[in-house]
Every structure is written in structure tokens, then in C-alpha cells.
Coordinates of C-alpha atoms and ligand atoms in Angstrom, one line a residue:
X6 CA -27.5 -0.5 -25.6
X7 CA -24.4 2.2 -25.2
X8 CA -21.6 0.4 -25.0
X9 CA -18.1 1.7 -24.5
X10 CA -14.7 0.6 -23.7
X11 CA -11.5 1.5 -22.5
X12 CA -8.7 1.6 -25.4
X13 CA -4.9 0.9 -23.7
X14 CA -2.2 2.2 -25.6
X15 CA 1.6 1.5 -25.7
X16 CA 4.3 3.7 -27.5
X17 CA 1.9 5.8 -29.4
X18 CA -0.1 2.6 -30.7
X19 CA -3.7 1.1 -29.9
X20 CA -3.4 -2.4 -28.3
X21 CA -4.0 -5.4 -30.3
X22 CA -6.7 -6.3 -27.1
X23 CA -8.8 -3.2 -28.7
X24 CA -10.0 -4.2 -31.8
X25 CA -11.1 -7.7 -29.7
X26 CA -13.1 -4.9 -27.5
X27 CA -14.4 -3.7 -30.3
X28 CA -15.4 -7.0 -32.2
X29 CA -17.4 -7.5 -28.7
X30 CA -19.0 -4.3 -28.7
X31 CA -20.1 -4.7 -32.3
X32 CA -21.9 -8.2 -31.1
X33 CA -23.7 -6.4 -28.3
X34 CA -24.7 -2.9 -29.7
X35 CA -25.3 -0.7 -33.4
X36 CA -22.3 0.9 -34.7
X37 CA -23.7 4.1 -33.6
X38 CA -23.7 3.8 -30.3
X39 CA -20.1 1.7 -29.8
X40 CA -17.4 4.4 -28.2
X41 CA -13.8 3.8 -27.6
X42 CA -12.2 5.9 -24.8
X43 CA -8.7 6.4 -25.3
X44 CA -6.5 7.9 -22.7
X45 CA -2.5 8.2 -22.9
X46 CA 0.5 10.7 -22.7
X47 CA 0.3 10.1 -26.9
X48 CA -0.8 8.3 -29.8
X49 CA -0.6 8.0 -33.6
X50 CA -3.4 10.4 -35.4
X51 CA -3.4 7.2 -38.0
X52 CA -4.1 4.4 -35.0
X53 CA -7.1 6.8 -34.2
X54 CA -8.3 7.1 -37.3
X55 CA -7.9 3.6 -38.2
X56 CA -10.3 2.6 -34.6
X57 CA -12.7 4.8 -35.9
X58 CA -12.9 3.4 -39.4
X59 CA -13.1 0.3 -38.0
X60 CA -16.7 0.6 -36.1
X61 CA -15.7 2.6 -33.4
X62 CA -18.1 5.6 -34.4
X63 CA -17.5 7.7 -31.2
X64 CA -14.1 7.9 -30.7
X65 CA -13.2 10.1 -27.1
X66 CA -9.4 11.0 -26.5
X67 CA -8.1 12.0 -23.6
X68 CA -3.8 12.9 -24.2
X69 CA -1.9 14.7 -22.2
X70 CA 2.0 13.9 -21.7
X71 CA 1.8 14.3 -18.1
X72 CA -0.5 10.7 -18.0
X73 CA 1.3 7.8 -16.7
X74 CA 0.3 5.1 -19.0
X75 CA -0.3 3.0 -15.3
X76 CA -1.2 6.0 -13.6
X77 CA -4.5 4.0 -12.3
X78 CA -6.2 7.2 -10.2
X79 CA -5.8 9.7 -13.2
X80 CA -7.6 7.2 -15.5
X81 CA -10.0 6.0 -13.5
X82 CA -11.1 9.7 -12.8
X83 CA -11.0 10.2 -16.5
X84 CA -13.4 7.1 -16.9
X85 CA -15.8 8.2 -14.1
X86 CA -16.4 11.9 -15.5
X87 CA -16.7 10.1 -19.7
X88 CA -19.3 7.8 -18.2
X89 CA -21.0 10.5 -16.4
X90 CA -21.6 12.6 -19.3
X91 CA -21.7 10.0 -22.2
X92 CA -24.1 7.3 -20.1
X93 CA -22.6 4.4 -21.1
X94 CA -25.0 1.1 -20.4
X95 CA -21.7 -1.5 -20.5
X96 CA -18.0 -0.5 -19.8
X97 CA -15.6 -3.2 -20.9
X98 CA -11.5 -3.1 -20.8
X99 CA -9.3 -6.0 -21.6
X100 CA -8.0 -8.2 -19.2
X101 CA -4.8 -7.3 -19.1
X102 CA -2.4 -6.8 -16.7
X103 CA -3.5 -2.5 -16.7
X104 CA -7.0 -3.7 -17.2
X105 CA -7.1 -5.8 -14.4
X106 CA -5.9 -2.7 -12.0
X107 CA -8.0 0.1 -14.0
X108 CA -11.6 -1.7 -13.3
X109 CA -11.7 -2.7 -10.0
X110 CA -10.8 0.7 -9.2
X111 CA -12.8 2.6 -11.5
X112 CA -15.9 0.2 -10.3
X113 CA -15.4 1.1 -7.0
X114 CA -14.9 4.7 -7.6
X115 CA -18.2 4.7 -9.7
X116 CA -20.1 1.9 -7.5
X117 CA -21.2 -0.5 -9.9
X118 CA -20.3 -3.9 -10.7
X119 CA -17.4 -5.7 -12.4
X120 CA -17.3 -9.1 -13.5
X121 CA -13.4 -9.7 -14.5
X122 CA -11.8 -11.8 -17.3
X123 CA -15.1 -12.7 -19.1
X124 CA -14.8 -15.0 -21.6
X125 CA -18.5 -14.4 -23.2
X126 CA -20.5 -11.5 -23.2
X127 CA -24.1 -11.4 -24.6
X128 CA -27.3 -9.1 -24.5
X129 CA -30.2 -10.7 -22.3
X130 CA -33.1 -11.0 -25.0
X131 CA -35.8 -10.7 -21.9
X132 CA -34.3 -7.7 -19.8
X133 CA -31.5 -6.2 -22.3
X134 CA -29.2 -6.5 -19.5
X135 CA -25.4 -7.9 -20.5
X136 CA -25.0 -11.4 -19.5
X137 CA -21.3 -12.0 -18.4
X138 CA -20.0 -15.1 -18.4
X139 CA -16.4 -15.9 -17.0
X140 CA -15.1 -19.4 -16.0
X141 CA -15.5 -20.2 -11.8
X142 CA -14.3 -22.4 -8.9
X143 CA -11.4 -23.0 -10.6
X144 CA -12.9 -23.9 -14.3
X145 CA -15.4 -26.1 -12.7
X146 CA -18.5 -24.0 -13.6
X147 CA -18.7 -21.2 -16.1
X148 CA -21.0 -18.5 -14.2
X149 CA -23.2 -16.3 -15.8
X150 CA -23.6 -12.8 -14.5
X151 CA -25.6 -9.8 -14.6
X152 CA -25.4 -6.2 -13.0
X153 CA -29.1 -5.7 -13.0
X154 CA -29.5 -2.2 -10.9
X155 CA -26.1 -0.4 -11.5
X156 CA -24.7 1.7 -14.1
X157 CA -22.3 1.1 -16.5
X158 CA -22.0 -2.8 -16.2
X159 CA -18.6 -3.3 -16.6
X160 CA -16.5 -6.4 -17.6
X161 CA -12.8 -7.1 -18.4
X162 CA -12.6 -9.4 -21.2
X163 CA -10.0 -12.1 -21.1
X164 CA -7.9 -11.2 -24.7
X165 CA -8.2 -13.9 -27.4
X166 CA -11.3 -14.6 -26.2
X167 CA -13.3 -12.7 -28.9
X168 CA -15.0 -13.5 -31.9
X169 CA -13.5 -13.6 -35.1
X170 CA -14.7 -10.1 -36.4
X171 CA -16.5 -9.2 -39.5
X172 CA -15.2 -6.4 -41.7
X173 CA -16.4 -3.2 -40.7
X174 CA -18.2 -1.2 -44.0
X175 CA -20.4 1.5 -42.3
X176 CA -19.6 5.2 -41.4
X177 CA -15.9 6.1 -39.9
X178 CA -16.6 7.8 -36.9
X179 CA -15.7 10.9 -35.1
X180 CA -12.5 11.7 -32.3
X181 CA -13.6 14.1 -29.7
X182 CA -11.1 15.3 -27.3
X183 CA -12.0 15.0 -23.5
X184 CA -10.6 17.4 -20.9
X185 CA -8.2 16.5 -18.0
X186 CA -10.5 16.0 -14.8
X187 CA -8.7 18.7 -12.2
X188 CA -7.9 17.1 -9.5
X189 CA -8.0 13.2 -9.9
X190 CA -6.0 12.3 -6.8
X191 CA -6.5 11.7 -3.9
X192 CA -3.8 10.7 -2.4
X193 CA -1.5 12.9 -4.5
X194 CA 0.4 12.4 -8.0
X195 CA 1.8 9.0 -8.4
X196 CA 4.9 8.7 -10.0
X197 CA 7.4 5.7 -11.8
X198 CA 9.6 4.8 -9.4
X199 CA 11.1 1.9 -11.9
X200 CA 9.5 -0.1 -15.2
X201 CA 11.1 -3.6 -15.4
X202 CA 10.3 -6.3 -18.1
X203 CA 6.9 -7.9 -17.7
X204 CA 6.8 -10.9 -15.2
X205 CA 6.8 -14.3 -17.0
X206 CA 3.6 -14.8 -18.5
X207 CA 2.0 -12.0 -19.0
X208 CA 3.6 -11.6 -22.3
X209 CA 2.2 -14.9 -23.3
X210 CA -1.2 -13.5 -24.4
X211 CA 0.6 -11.5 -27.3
X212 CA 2.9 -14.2 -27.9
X213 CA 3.8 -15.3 -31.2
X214 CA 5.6 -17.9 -30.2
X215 CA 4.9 -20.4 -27.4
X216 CA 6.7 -23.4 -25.7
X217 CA 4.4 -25.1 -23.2
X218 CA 5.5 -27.6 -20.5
X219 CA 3.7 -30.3 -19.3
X220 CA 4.2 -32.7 -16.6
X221 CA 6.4 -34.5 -18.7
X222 CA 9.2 -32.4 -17.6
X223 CA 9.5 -34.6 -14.6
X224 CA 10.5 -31.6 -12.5
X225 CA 11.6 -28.4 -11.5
X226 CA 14.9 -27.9 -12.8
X227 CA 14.3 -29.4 -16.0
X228 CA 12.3 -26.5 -16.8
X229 CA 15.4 -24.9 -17.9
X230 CA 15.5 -26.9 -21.0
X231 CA 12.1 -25.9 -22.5
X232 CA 13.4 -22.2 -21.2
X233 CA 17.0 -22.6 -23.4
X234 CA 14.6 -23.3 -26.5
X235 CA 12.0 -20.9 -26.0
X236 CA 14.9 -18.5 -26.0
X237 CA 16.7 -19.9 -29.0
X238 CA 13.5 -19.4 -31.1
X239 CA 12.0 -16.2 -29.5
X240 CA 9.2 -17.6 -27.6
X241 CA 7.2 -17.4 -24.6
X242 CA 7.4 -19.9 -22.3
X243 CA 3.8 -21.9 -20.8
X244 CA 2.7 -24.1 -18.6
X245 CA -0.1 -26.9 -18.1
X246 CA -1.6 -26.7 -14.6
X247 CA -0.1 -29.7 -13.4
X248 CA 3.2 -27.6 -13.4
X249 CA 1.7 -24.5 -11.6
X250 CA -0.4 -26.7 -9.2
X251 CA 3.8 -27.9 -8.4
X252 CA 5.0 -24.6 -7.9
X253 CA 7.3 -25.6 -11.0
X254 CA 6.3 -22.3 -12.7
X255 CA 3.7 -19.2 -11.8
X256 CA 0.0 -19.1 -12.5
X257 CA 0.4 -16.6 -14.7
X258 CA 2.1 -19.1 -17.0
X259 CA -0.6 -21.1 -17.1
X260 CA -2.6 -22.1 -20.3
X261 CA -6.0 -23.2 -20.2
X262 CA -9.4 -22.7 -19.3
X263 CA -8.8 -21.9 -15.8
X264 CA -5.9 -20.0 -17.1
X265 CA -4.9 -17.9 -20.2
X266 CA -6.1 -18.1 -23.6
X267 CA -3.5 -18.1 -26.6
X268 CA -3.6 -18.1 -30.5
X269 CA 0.2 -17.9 -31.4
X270 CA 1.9 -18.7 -34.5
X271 CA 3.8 -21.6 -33.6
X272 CA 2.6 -24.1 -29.9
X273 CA 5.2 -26.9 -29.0
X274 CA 4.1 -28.7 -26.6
X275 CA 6.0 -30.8 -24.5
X276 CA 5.5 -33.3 -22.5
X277 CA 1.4 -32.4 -22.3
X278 CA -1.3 -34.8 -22.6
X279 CA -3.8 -32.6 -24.1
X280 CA -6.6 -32.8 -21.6
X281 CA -9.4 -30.7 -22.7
X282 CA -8.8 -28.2 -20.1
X283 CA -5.5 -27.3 -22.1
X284 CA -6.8 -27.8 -24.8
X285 CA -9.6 -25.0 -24.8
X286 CA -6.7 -22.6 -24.1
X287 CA -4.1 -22.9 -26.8
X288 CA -5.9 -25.4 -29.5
X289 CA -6.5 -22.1 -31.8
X290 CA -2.7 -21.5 -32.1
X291 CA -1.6 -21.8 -36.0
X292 CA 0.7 -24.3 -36.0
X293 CA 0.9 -26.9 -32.8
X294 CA 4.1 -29.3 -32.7
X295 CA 3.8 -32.0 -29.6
X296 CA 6.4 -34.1 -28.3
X297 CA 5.5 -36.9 -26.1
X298 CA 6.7 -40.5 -25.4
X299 CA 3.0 -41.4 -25.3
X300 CA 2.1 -42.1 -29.2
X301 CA -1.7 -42.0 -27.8
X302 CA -1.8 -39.0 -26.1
X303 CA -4.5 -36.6 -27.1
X304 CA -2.4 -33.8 -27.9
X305 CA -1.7 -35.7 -31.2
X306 CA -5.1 -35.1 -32.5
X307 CA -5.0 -31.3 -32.5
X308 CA -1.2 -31.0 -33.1
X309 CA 0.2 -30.1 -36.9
X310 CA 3.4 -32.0 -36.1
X311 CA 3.5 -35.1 -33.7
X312 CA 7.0 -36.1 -32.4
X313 CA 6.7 -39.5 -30.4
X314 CA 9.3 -39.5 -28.2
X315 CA 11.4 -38.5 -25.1
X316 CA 11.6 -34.6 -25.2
X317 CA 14.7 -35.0 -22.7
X318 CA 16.1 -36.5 -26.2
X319 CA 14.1 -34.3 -28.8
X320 CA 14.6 -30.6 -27.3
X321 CA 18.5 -30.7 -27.6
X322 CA 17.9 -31.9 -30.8
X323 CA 15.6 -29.1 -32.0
X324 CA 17.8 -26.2 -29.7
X325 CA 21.1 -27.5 -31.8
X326 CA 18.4 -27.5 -35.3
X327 CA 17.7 -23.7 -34.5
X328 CA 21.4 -22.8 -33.8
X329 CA 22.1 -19.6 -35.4
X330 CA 24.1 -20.7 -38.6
X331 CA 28.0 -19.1 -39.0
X332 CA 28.6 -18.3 -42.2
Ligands
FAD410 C1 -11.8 -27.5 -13.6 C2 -10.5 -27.8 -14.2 C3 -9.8 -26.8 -14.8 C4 -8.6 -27.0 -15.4 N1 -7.9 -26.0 -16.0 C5 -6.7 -26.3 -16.6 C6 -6.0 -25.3 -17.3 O1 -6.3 -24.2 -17.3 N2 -4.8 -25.7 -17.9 C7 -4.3 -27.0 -17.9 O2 -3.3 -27.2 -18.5 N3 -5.0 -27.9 -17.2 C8 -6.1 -27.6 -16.6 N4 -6.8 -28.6 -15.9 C9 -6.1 -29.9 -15.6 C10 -6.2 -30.9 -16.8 O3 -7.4 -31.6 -16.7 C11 -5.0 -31.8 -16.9 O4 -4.9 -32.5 -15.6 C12 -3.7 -31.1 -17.2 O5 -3.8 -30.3 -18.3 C13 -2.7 -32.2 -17.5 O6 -1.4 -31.6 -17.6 P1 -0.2 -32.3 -18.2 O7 -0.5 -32.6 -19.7 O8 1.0 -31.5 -17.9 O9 0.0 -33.7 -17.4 P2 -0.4 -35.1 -17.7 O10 -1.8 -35.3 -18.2 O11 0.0 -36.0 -16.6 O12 0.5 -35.5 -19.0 C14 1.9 -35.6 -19.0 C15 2.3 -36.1 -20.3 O13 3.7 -36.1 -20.4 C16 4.1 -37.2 -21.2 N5 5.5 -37.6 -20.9 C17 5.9 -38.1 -19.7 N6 7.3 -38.2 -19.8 C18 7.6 -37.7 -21.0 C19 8.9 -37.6 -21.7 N7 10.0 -37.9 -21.1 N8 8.9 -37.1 -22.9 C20 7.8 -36.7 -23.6 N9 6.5 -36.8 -23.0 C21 6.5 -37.3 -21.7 C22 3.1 -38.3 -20.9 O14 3.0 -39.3 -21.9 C23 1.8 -37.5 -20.7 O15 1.0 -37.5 -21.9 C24 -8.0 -28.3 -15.3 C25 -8.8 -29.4 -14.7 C26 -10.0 -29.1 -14.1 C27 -10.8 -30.2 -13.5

């Protein structure tokens, strides 16, 4: 099975959500016939050299400074003519916020399938087809999905959600540069009106850092608490569903298995049960501190540190611990 998949790039570097494409890839095909497609205004010669030493053994670059890094038409036109020449059987992206843009379009555009945020992909032993599995009806049912008479079979894969990679010892492959298609759009050049600071949540993927609220917050406006110490210690502020099912924060908050996966550093959770929904969304992170009045709750089990108590006592507490010091 060809397998290839779309490598995003920010500020000359290859995306952490990459090498998660390519531990996939390395499940689902040989080394030889894994390809990495990488298109951007520029990137690091190293970065490239390092994706292709790292199982990657076709390595296709497409850089040109006039590409908008979320110029969606360009590289969806640049996808369409690689996979009409290259014949890839499986496309995949990352799940990310580009991702999640780039593939429905470039499915469209090539008129195949997509299945989005997968959290499983596998090769069907009977008809070599990929089997695509991504979490539906809200959680409820993890479907299973094929693209049985199209060409590529493409998937977005929801980051974090790969297996842990084994080290890569074969042949470092080779970087081929791919040609600007002439005349990708259609509806002439887009352009950047503005860039503004990612929307809350969809930094929390990358996060190294993580404070997660729970229903135990009690409401709304006591959010602003668990946002004054995410702040104070660099972090990325989360959510249980029962918060985002109250409009208390957005979905894309959410931590879960109907929502994001995370692996972070550091997880303190407050005011969360630890109901195995959560759980199968954040129980990977490093280092989990809970704090909850409950000394039963589940979240104990899993957490590093357990703090039974009020968190409307303990997070002041910890935001004056993390005060910068004066000297
Ligand atoms: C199909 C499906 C998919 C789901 N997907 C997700 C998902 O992606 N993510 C997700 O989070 N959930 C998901 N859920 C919901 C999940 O089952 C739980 O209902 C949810 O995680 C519970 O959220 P919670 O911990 O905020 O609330 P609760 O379970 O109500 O827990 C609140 C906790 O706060 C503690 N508390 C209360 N007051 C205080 C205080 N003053 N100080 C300290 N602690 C306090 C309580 O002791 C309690 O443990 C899903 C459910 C289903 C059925």
C-alpha cells in the first residue's frame, strides 16, 4: 500500500503532528513506499533531512514564498496534481485546525472520501483496504470506515492519537522538488487579511501545560480562577464536557473522547471526577495533579498528586505558590 501524507509546517519547521503521520504510515505500509508531501513559503534543509531519515523515504517539496501557509486552494491544487502522478493508495493530514480545512477540500476537489479526526487507522487483512476508525454520535460508537471504490482514501488523524513510534534504522530517503501547479485558483489569489492568536483550545493539543475544569467550578464566572493560574504557570486552559455542554467554555476546549486528546507535561485537574470519557483524553499526560473535595473521586486513581479539598481554597493557594519571586 502507497501511503502518503501531508506535512504542515510553521516558521521554517516540520510540525510535531508529522512525525505522528509518519509513525502511522510506518504501521500501514514498508518504508519504501511511505511519502511525506511538504508544501510551504520555506523550511529548514535540516527539518527535511531529519523527515527523511526518519522513515519518510520519498520526501516531495513543494516551496515557493508566495504560498500562504493557509492558502487552502493553492495546496489543495498542489495535493491533487502529487497524487495524480505519485498514485498514492491512503492520503492522511493531521487533524488540525489547517488539516481540518485542507482535506475536505482537497477530497472534494479529487472526489474521494475523507473520514476526519481518526483516531485508528489499520490495513484490512481481507481486502487491503484502510480501515478508519474515528469516535461517533457523540462518543457513543466508534465507527469503522472504509473508502472501498475511490482513490487516495484519505483520513485526518486526530494528533496524539498515534502509536508510540519505533526508531527508524533503514535507508534515509530522497527530497524531490514538485513544481507550482499554474493556475490553482479558481476564484482568484487569496490573500491575509489579518492573523490573530489561535482561538482557545486549539493550542491545547501542543500544550505543555494544561489546567482542566470540571464541573466543580460551580459556574461561569469562576472560570476566571482556573484562567488566572493557567496564566501564572504558562498553560493551556481545558474543559470536561459537562462545562462545554453549559456553554461555560467552547468545544474546542474540550478534553476527551468525544473531544481532544492531550499528553502534556503537567494536567491539574480541578474540580473533575474522572469519568472514563475524560479520562481516555488526557490520562497519558506526565504528571496529573487533581484537586477535588471528593477524596473518592476517580480522578485520584490516575492522578500523580491528589489534593482533597475545595479548589475555591487550593487554587489561590497554588496561584500565590507560583508567584514570580522578587529578589
Ligand atoms: C458518549 C460520551 C462521550 C463523552 N465524552 C466526554 C469527553 O470528551 N470529555 C469529558 O470530559 N466528558 C465526556 N463525557 C461525559 C463524562 O461521562 C462525564 O459526565 C464528565 O466527564 C464529567 O465531567 P465533570 O468531571 O466536570 O463533572 P462531574 O462528574 O459532575 O464531577 C464534578 C466533580 O467536581 C468535584 N467538586 C465539586 N465541587 C468541588 C469543589 N468546590 N472543589 C473541588 N472539587 C469539587 C466533585 O466532587 C466531582 O468529582 C462523555 C459521555 C458520554 C456518554
Amino acid at each position: 500500500m502507497k501511503v502518503a501524507f501531508f506535512a504542515e509546517t510553521a516558521d521554517g519547521k516540520i510540525n510535531r503532528s508529522v512525525y505522528e503521520l509518519l509513525a502511522w504510515s510506518r504501521r500501514l505500509a514498508v518504508p519504501e513506499e511511505i511519502a511525506a508531501v511538504v508544501i510551504t513559503p520555506s523550511v529548514d534543509e535540516a527539518e527535511l533531512r531529519r523527515l527523511a531519515s526518519s522513515g519518510a523515504r520519498h520526501v516531495f517539496l513543494c516551496e515557493a514564498p508566495s504560498i500562504d501557509r493557509a492558502d487552502i486552494p493553492v495546496c489543495a491544487a498542489i495535493l491533487r496534481s502529487f497524487c495524480a502522478a505519485y498514485r498514492p493508495d491512503v492520503l492522511l493530514g493531521a487533524a488540525s485546525v489547517f488539516g481540518r480545512a485542507l482535506f475536505p477540500y482537497a477530497a472534494m476537489q479529487m472526489k474521494t472520501g475523507l473520514t476526519a479526526d481518526c483516531t485508528m487507522l489499520e490495513t484490512d487483512p481481507e481486502t487491503g483496504l484502510l480501515l478508519q476508525t474515528r469516535p461517533a454520535i457523540g462518543g457513543n460508537v466508534m465507527a469503522v470506515i472504509k473508502t472501498p471504490d475511490r482513490k487516495p482514501q484519505m483520513a485526518t488523524v486526530r494528533p496524539r492519537s498515534a502509536p508510540e513510534p519505533t526508531p527508524y534504522t533503514g535507508a534515509a530517503g530522497t527530497i524531490t522538488r514538485l513544481p507550482l501547479p499554474e493556475t490553482p485558483h479558481a476564484f482568484g489569489a487569496p490573500r491575509t487579511v489579518s492573523s490573530a492568536r489561535l482561538a482557545l483550545g486549539e493550542e491545547l493539543a501542543d500544550a505543555r501545560r494544561i489546567v482542566a475544569v470540571g464541573k466543580g467550578i460551580k459556574r461561569e464566572g469562576n472560570i476566571d480562577l482556573a484562567r488566572r493560574l493557567a496564566d501564572r504557570i504558562g498553560a493551556a486552559l481545558g474543559a470536561t464536557r459537562e462545562v462545554v455542554d453549559r456553554g461555560w467554555l467552547p468545544y474546542s476546549a474540550q478534553i476527551g473522547l468525544s473531544g481532544k486528546t492531550v499528553v502534556p507535561e503537567l494536567y491539574i485537574a480541578l474540580g473533575i471526577s474522572g469519568a472514563v470519557q475524560h479520562l481516555a483524553g488526557m490520562r497519558t499526560a506526565q504528571k496529573i495533579v487533581a484537586v477535588n473535595s471528593d477524596p473518592d473521586a476517580p480522578i485520584f486513581q490516575v492522578a500523580d498528586l491528589g489534593i482533597v479539598g475545595d479548589l475555591f481554597e487550593v487554587v489561590p493557594r497554588l496561584i500565590k505558590e507560583f508567584e514570580p519571586k522578587r529578589n
